[in-house]
Coordinates of C-alpha atoms in Angstrom, one line a residue:
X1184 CA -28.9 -11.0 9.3
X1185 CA -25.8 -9.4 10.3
X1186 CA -25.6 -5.8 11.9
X1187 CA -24.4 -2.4 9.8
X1188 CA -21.6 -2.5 12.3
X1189 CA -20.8 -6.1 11.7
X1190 CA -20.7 -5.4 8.0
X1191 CA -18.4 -2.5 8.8
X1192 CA -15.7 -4.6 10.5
X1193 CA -15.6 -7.2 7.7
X1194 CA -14.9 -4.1 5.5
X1195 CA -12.2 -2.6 7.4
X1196 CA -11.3 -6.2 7.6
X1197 CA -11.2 -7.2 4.4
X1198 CA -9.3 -3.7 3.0
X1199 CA -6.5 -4.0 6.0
X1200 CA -5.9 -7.6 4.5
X1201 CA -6.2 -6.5 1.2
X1202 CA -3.8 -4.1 1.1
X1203 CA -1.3 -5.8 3.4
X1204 CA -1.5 -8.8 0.8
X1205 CA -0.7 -6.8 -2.1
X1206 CA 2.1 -4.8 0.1
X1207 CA 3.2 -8.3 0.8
X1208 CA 3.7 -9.1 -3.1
X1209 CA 5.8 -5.9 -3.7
X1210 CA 8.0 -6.8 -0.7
X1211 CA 8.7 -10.5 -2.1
X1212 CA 8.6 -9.5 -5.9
X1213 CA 10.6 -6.5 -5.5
X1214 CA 12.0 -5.0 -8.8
X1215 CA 12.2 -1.4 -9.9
X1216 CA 8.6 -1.7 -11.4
X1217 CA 7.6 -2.3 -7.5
X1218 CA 9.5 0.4 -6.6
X1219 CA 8.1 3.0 -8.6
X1220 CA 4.6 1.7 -8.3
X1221 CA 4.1 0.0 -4.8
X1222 CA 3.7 3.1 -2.9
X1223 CA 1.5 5.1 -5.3
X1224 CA -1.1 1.8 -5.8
X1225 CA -1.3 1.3 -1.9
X1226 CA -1.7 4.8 -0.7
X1227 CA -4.6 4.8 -3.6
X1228 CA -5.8 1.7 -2.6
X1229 CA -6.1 3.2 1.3
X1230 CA -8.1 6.1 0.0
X1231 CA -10.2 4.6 -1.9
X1232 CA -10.9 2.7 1.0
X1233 CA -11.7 5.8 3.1
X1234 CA -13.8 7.2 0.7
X1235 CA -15.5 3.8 0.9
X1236 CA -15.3 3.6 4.6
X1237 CA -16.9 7.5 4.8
X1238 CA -19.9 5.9 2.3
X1239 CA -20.5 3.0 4.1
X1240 CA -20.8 5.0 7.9
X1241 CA -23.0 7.7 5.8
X1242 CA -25.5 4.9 3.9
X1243 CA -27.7 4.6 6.9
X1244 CA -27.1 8.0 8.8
X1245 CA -30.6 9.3 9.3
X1246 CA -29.8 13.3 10.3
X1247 CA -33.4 12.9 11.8
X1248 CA -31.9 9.8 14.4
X1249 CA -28.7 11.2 15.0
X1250 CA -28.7 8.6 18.0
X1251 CA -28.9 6.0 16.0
X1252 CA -26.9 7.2 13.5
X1253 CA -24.0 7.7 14.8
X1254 CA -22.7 4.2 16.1
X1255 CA -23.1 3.7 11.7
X1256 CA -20.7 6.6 10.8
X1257 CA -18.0 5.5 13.7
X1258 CA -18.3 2.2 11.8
X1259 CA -17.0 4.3 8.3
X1260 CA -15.1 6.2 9.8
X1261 CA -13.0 3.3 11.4
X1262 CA -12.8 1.5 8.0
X1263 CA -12.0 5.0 6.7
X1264 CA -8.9 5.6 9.3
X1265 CA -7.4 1.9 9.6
X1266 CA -7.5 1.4 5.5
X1267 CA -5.7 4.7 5.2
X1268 CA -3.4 4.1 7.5
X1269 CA -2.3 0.6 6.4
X1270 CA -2.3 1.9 3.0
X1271 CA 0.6 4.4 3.8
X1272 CA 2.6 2.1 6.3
X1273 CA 2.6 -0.1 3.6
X1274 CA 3.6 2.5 1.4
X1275 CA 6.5 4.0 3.4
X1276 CA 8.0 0.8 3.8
X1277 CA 8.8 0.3 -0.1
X1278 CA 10.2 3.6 0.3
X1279 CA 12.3 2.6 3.6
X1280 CA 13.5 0.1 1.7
X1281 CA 14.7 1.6 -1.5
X1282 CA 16.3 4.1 0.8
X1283 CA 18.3 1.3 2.9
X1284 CA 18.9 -1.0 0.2
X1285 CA 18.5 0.6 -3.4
X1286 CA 16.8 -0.3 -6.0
X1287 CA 17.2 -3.2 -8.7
X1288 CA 18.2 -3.3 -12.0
X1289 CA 16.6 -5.0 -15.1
X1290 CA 20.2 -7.5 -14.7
X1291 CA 18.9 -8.0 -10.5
X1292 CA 21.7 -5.3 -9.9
X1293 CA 21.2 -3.5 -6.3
X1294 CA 21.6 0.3 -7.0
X1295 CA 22.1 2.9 -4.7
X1296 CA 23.1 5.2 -6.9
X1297 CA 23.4 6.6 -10.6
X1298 CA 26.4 3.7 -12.1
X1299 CA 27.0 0.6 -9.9
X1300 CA 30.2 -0.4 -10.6
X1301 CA 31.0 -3.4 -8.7
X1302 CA 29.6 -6.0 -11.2
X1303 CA 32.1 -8.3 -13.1
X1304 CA 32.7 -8.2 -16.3
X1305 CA 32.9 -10.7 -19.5
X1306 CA 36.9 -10.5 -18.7
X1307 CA 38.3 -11.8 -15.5
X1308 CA 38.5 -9.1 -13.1
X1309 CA 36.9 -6.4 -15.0
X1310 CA 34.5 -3.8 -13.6
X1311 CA 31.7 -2.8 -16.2
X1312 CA 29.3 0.2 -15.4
X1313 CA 26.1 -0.7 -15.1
X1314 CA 23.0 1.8 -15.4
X1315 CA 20.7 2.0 -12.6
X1316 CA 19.0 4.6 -13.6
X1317 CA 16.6 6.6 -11.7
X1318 CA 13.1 6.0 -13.0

């Protein structure tokens, strides 16, 4: 039977992989949807992880044994820390990146701003506005 600690690790394991994957989709399927969303879903996502993480290290503290207890809560607390933490790197780099690089369109437009107007138009050589919109 595997240890409380060993059980801890998988879980800070398993949410640092977790999030990273879903950070991973947002990065690869970036659009404005994954801008706007991305950062809010993976710093939630590394809370509710350290809430999690704080459970777990509490479920078998014994007040009583604080000797034994302890090694358990530095478990939590580790899931706790490294889930949060990966959560809001994650997080800050969607929002590194829309600063860099803009965001997209719903044509695949990059916008930095407001009105992009670089994009051709149905007439040779034309400029049309296009609305990036901040949402």
């Amino acid at each position: 039977m595997e240890t409380h600690l060993g059980m801890s690790q998988r879980l800070t394991q398993f949410s640092t992989v977790l999030i990273s994957s879903i950070a991973l989709l947002f990065h690869i399927r970036w659009s404005r949807r994954a801008t706007a969303l991305g950062p809010t879903i993976l710093t939630t996502l590394g809370i509710f992880f350290c809430f999690a993480g704080i459970a777990w290290g509490l479920l078998d503290f014994d007040p009583n044994d604080v000797r034994r207890g302890v090694p358990h809560l530095l478990g939590g607390i580790r899931t706790a820390f490294w889930s949060s933490v990966v959560g809001i790197f994650w997080a800050l780099t969607l929002k590194i990146r829309v600063a860099l690089f803009g965001r997209r369109n719903r044509t695949g437009v990059r916008c930095a701003g407001r009105v992009h107007r670089g994009r051709p138009g149905p007439f040779a050589g034309a400029a049309q506005p296009v609305d990036c919109g901040r949402r």
